[in-house]
Short mmCIF file of N, CA and C in Angstrom, two decimals:
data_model
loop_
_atom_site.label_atom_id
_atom_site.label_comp_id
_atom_site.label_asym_id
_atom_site.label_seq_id
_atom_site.Cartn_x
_atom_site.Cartn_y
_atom_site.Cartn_z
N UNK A 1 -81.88 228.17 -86.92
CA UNK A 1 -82.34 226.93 -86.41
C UNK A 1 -81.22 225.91 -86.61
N UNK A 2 -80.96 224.96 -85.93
CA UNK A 2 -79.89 224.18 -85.33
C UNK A 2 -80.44 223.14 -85.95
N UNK A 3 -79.50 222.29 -86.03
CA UNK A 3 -80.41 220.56 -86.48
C UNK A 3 -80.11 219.83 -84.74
N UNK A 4 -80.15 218.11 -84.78
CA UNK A 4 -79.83 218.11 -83.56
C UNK A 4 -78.31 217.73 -83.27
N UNK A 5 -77.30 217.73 -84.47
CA UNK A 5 -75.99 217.59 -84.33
C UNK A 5 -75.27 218.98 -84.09
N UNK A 6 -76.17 219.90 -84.07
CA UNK A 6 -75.62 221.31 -83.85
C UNK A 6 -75.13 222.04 -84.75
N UNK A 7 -75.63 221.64 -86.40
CA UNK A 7 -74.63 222.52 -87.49
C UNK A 7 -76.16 223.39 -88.02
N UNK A 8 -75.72 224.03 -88.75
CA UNK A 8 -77.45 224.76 -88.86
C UNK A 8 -77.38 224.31 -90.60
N UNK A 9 -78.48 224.16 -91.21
CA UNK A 9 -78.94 223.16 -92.07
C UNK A 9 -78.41 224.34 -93.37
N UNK A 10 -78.20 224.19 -94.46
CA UNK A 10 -77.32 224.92 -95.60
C UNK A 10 -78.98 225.35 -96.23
N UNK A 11 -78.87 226.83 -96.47
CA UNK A 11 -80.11 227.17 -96.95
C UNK A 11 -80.31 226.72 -98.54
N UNK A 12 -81.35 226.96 -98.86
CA UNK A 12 -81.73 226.75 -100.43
C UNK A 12 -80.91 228.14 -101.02
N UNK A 13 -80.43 227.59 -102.46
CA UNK A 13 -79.42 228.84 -103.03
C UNK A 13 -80.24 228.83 -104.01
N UNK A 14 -81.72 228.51 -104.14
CA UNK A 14 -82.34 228.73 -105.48
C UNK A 14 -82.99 229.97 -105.98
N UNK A 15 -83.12 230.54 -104.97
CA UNK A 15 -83.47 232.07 -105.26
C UNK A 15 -82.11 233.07 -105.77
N UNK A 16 -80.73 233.04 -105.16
CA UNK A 16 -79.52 233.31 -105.39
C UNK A 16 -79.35 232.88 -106.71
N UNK A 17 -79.16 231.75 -106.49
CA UNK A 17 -78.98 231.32 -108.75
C UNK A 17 -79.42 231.14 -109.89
N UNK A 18 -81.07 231.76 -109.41
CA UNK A 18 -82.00 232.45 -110.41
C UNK A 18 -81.76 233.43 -110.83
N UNK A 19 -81.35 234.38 -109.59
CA UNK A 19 -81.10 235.53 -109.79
C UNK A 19 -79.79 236.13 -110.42
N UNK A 20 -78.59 235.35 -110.19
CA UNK A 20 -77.34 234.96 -111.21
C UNK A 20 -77.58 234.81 -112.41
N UNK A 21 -78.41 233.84 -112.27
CA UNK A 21 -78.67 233.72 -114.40
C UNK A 21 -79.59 234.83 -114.86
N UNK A 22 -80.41 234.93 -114.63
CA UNK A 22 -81.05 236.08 -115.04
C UNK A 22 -80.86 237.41 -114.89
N UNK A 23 -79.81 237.22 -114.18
CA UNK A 23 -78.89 238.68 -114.48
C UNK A 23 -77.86 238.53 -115.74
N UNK A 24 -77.37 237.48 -115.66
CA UNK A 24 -76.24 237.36 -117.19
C UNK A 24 -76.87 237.40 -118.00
N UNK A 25 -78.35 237.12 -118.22
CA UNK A 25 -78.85 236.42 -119.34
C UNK A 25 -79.27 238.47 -120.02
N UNK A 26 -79.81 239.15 -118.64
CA UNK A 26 -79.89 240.82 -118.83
C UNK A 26 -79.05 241.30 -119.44
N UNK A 27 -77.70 240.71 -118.53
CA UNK A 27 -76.61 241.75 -119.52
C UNK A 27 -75.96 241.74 -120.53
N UNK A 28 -76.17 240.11 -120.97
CA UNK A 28 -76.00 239.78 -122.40
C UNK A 28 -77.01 240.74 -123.34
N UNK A 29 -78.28 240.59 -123.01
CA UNK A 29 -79.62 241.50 -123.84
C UNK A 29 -79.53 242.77 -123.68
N UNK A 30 -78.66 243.45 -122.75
CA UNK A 30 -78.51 244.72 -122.48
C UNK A 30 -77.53 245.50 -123.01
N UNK A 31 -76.55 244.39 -123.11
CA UNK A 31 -74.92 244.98 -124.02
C UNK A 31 -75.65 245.01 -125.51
N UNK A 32 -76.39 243.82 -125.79
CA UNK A 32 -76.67 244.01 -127.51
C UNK A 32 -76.65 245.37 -128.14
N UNK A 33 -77.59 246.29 -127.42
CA UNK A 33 -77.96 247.44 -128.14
C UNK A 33 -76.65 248.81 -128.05
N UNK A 34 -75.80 248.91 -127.13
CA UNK A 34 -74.86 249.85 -127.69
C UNK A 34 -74.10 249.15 -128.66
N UNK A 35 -73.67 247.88 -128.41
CA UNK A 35 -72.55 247.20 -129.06
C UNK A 35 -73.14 247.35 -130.73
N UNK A 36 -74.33 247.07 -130.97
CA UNK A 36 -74.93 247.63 -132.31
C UNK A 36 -74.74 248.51 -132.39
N UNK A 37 -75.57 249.67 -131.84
CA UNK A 37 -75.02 251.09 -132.86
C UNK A 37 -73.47 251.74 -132.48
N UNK A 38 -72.60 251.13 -131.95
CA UNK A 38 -70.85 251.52 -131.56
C UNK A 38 -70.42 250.88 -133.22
N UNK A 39 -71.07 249.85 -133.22
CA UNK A 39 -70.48 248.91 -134.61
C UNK A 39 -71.26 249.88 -136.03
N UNK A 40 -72.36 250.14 -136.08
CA UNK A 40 -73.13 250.60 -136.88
C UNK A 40 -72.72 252.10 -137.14
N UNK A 41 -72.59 252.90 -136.41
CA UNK A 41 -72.40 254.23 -136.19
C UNK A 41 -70.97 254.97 -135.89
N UNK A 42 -70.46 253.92 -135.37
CA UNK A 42 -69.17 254.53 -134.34
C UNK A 42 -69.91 255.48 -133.17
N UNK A 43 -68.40 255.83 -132.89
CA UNK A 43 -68.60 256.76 -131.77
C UNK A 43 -69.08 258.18 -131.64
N UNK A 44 -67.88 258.61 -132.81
CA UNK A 44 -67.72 259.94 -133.32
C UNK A 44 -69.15 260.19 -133.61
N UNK A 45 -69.50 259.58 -134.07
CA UNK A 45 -71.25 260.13 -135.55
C UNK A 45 -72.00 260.54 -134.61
N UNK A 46 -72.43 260.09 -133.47
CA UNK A 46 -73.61 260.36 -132.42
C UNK A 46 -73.88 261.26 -131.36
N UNK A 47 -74.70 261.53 -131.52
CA UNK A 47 -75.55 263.05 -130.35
C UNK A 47 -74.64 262.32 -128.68
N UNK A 48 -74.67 263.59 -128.22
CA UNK A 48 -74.29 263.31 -126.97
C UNK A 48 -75.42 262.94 -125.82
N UNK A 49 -76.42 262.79 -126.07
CA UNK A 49 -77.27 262.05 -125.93
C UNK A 49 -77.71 260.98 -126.02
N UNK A 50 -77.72 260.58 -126.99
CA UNK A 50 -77.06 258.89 -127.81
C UNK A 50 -76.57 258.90 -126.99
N UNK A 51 -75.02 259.10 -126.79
CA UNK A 51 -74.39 258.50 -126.15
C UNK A 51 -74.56 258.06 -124.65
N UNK A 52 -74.83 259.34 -123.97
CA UNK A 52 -75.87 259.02 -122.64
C UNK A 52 -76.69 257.75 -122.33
N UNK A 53 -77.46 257.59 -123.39
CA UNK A 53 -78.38 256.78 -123.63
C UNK A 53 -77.91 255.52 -123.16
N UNK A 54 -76.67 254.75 -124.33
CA UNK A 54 -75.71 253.68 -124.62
C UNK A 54 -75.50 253.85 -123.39
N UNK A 55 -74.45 254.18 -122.34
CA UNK A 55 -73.91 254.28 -121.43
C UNK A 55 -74.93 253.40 -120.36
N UNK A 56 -75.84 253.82 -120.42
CA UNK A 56 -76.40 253.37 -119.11
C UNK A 56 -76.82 252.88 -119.61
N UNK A 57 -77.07 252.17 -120.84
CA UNK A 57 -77.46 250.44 -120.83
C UNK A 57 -75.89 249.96 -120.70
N UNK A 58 -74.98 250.45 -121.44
CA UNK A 58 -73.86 249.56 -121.44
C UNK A 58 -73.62 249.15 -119.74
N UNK A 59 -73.28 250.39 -118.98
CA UNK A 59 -73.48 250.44 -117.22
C UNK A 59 -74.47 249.52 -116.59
N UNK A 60 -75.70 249.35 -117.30
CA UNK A 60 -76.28 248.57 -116.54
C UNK A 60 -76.17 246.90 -116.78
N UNK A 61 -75.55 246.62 -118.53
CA UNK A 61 -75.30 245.33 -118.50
C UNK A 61 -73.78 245.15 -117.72
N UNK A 62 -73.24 245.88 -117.90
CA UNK A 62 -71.57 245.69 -116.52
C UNK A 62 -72.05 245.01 -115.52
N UNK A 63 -72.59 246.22 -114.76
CA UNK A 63 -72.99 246.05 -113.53
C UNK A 63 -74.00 244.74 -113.17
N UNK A 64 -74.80 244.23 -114.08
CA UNK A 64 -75.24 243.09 -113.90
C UNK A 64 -74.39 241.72 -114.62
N UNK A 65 -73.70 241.89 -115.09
CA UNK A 65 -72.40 240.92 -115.11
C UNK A 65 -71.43 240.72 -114.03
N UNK A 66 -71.30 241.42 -113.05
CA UNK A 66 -70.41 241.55 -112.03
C UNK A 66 -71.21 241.22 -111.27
N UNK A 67 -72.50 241.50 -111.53
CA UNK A 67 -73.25 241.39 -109.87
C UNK A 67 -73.69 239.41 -109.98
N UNK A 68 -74.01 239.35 -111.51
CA UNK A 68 -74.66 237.41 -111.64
C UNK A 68 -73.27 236.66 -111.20
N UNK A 69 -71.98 237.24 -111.92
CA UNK A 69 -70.48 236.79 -111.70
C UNK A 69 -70.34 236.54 -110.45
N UNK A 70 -70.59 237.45 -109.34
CA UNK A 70 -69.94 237.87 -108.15
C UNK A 70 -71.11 236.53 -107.12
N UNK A 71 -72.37 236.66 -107.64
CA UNK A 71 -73.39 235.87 -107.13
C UNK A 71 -73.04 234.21 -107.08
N UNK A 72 -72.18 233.84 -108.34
CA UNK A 72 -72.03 232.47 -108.41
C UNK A 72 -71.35 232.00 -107.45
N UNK A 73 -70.14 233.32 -107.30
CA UNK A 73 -68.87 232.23 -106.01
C UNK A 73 -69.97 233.12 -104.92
N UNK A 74 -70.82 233.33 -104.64
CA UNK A 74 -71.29 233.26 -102.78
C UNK A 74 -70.96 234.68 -102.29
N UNK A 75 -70.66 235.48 -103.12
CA UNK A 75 -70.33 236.82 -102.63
C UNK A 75 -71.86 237.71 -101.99
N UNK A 76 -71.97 238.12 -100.70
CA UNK A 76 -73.35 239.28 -100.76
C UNK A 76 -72.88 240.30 -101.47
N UNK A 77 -72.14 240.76 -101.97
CA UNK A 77 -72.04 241.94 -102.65
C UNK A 77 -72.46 241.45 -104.09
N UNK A 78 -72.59 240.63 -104.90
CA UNK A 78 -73.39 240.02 -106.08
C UNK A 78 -74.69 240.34 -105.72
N UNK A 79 -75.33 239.81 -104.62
CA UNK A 79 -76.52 240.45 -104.59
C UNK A 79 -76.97 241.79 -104.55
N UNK A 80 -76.39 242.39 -103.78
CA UNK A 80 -76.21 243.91 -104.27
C UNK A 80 -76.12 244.59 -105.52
N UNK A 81 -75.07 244.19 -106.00
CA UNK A 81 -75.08 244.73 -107.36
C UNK A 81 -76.03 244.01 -108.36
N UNK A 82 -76.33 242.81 -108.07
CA UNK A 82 -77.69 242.54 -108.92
C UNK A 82 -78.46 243.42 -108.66
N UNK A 83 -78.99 243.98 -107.50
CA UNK A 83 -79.82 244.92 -107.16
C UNK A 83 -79.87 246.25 -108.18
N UNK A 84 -78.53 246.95 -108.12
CA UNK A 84 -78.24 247.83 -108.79
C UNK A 84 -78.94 247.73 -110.06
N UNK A 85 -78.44 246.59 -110.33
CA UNK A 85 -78.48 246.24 -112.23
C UNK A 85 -79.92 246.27 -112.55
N UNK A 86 -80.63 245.80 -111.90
CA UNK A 86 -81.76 245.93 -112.17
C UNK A 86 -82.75 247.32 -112.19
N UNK A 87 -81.83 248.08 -111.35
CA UNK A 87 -82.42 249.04 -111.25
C UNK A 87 -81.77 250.10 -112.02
N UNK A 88 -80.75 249.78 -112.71
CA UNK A 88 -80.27 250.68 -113.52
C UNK A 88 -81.13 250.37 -115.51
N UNK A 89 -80.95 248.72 -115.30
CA UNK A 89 -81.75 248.56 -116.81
C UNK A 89 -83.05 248.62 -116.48
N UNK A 90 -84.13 249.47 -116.05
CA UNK A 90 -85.29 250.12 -115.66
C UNK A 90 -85.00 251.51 -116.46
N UNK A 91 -83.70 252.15 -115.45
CA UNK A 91 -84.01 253.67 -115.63
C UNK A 91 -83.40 253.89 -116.43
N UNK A 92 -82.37 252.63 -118.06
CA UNK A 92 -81.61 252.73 -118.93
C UNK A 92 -83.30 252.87 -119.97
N UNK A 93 -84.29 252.55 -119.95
CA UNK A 93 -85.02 252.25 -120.82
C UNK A 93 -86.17 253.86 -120.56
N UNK A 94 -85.90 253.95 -119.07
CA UNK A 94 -87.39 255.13 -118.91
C UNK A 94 -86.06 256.58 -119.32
N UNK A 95 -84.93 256.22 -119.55
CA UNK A 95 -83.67 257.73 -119.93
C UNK A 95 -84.17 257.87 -121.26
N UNK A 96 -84.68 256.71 -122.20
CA UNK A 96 -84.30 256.90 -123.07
C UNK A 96 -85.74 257.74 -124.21
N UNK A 97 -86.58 257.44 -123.69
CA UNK A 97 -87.72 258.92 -123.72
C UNK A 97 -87.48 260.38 -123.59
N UNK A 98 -87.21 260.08 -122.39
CA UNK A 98 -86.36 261.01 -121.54
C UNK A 98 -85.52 262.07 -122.35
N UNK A 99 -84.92 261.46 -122.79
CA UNK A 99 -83.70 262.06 -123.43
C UNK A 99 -84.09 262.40 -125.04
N UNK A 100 -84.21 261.55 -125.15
CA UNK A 100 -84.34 261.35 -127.24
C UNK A 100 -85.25 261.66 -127.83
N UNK A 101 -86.75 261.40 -127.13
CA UNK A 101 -87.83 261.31 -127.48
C UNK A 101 -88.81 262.53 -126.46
N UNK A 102 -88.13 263.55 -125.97
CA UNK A 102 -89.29 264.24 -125.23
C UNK A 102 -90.55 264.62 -125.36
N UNK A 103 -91.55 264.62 -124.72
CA UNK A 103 -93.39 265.13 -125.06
C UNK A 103 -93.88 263.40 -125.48
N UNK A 104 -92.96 262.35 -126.26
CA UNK A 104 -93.60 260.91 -126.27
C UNK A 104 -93.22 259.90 -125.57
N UNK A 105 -93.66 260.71 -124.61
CA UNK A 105 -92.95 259.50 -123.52
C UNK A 105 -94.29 258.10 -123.81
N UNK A 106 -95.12 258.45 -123.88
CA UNK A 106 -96.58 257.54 -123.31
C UNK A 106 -96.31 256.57 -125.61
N UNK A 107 -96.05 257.22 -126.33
CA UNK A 107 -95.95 256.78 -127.68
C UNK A 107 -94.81 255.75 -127.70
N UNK A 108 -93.48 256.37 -126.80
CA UNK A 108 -92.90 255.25 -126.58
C UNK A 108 -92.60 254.10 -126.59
N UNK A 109 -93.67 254.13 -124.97
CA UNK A 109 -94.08 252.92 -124.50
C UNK A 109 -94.81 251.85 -125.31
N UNK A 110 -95.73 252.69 -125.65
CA UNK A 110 -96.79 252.22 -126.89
C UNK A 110 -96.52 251.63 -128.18
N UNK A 111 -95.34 251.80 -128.42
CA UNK A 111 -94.75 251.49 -129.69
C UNK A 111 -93.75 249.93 -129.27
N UNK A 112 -93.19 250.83 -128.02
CA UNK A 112 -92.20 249.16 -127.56
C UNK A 112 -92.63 248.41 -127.12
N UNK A 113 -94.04 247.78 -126.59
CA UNK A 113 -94.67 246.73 -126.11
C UNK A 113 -95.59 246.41 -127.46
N UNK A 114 -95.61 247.06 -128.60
CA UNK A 114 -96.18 246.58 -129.46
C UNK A 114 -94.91 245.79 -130.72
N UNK A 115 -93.67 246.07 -130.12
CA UNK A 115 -91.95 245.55 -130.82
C UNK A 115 -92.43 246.27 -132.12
N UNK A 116 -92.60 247.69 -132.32
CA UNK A 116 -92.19 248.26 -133.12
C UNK A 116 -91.15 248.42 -133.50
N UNK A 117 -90.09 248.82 -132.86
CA UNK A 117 -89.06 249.53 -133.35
C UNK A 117 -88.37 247.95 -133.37
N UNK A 118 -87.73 248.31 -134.22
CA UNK A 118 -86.30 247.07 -134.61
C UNK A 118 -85.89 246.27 -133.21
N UNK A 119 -85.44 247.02 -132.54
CA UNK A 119 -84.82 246.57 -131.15
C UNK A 119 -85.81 246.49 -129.96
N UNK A 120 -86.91 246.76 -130.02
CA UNK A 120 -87.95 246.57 -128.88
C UNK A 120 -87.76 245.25 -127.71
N UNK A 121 -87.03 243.92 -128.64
CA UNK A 121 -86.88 242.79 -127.67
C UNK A 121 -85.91 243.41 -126.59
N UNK A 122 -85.00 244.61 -126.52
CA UNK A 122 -84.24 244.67 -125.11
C UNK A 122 -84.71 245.93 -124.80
N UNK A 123 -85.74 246.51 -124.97
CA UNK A 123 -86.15 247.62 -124.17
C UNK A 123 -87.31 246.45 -123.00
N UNK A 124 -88.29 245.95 -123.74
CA UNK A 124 -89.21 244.94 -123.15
C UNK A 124 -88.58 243.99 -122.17
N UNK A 125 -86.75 243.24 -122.34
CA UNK A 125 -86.57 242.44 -121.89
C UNK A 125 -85.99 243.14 -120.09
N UNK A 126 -85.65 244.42 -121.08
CA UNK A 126 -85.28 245.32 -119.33
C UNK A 126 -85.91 245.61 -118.94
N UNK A 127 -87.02 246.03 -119.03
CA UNK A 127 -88.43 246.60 -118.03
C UNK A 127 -88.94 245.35 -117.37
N UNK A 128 -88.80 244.24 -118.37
CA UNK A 128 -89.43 243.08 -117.72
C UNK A 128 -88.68 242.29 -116.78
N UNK A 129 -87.08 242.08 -117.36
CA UNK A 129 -86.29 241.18 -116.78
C UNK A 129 -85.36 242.26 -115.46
N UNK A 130 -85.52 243.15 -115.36
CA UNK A 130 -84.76 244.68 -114.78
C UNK A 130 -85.39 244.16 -113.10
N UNK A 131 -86.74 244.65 -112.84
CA UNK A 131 -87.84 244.07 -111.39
C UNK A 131 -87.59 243.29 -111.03
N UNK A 132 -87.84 241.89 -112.09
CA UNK A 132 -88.16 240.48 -112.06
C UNK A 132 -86.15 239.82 -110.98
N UNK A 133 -85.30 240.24 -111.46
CA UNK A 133 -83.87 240.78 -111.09
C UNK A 133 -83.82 241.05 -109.55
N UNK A 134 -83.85 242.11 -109.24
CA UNK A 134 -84.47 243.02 -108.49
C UNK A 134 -84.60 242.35 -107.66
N UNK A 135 -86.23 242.00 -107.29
CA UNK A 135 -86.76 240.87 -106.35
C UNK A 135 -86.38 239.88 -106.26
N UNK A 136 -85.62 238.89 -106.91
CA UNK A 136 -84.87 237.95 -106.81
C UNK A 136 -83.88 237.91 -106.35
N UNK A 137 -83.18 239.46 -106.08
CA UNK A 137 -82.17 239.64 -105.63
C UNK A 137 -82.34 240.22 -104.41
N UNK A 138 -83.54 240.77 -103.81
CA UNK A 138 -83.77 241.39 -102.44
C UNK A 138 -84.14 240.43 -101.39
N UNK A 139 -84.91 239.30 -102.18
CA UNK A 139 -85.45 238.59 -101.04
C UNK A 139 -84.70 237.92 -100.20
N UNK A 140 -85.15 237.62 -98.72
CA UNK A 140 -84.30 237.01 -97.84
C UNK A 140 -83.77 235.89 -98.14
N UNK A 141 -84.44 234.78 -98.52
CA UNK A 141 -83.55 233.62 -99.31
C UNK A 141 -82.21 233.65 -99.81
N UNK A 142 -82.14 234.81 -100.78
CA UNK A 142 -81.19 234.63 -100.81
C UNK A 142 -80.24 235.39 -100.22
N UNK A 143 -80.46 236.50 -99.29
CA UNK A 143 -79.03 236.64 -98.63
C UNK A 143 -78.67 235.41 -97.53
N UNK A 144 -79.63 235.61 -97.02
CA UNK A 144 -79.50 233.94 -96.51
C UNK A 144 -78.65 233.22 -97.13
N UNK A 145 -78.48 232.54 -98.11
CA UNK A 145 -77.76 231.97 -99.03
C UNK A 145 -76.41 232.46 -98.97
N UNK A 146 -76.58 233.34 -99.22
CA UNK A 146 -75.29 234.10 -99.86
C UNK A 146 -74.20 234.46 -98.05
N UNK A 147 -74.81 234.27 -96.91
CA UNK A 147 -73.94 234.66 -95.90
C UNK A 147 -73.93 233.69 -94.80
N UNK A 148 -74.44 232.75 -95.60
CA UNK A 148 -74.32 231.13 -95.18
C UNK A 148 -72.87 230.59 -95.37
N UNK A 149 -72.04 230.11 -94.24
CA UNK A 149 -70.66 229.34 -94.35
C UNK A 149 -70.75 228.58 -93.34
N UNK A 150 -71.24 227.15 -94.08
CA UNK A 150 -70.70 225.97 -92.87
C UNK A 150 -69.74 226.02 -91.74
N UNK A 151 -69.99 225.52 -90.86
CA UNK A 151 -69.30 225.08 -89.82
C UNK A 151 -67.82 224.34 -90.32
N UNK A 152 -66.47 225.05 -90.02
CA UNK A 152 -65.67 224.47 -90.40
C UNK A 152 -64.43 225.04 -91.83
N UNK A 153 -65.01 226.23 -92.13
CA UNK A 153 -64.97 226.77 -93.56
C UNK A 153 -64.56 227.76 -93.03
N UNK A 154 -63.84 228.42 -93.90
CA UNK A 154 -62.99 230.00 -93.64
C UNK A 154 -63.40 230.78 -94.09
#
């Protein structure tokens, strides 16, 4: 839609820079937990599983640092990889049953929405903040946003 001087009106970037911060704010909460047990444990000491584990949280706070980063200067590929990120700190939290904990998967759950375990605030904050990401990052608003360049601009 056109205004009547002929430039088309600059969309709202508020869905785009929700979704920026709350992706940094993920991958800050998402790096916490390898960067603990790398410091606590080292490298060497841990199951190769463990390590698995770490990885794809560490991968998924990257990837949502690049993607909130990439989101600020106007890039669509930030939104994208927000996309990713979100969908990687999902399947960094459902690996980790998966992997470590087989037959309790459902005790798990049960234990980390009740912040049993020591670290429960970034299993909870990725399941919760991982979607919440996600959709903020799919909706039309903001690509809109993001592939919006005034009239006049290179």
């Amino acid at each position: 839609m056109t205004s009547r001087n002929g430039h088309e009106p600059r969309p709202s970037g508020t869905t785009a820079i929700l979704a920026g911060l709350l992706g940094l704010a993920l991958a800050g909460l998402l790096a916490y937990l390898p960067l603990k047990f790398f410091v606590d444990y080292g490298f060497a000491g841990m199951d190769g599983k463990v390590r698995t584990v770490l990885v794809v949280y560490s991968a998924a706070a990257l990837v949502l640092l690049a993607g909130a980063l990439t989101t600020f200067f106007r890039a669509v590929a930030g939104a994208v990889l927000l996309l990713v990120g979100g969908l990687l700190a999902v399947a960094a939290v459902i690996c980790e049953p998966v992997l470590l904990y087989p037959g309790y998967f459902g005790d798990f759950f049960a234990a980390m929405f009740r912040f049993a375990p020591a670290d429960a605030f970034v299993r909870v904050g990725a399941v919760v903040g991982g979607p919440l990401v996600f959709v903020l990052a799919v909706l039309p608003w903001t690509f809109r946003y993001l592939r919006h360049r005034p009239a006049g601009s290179w």
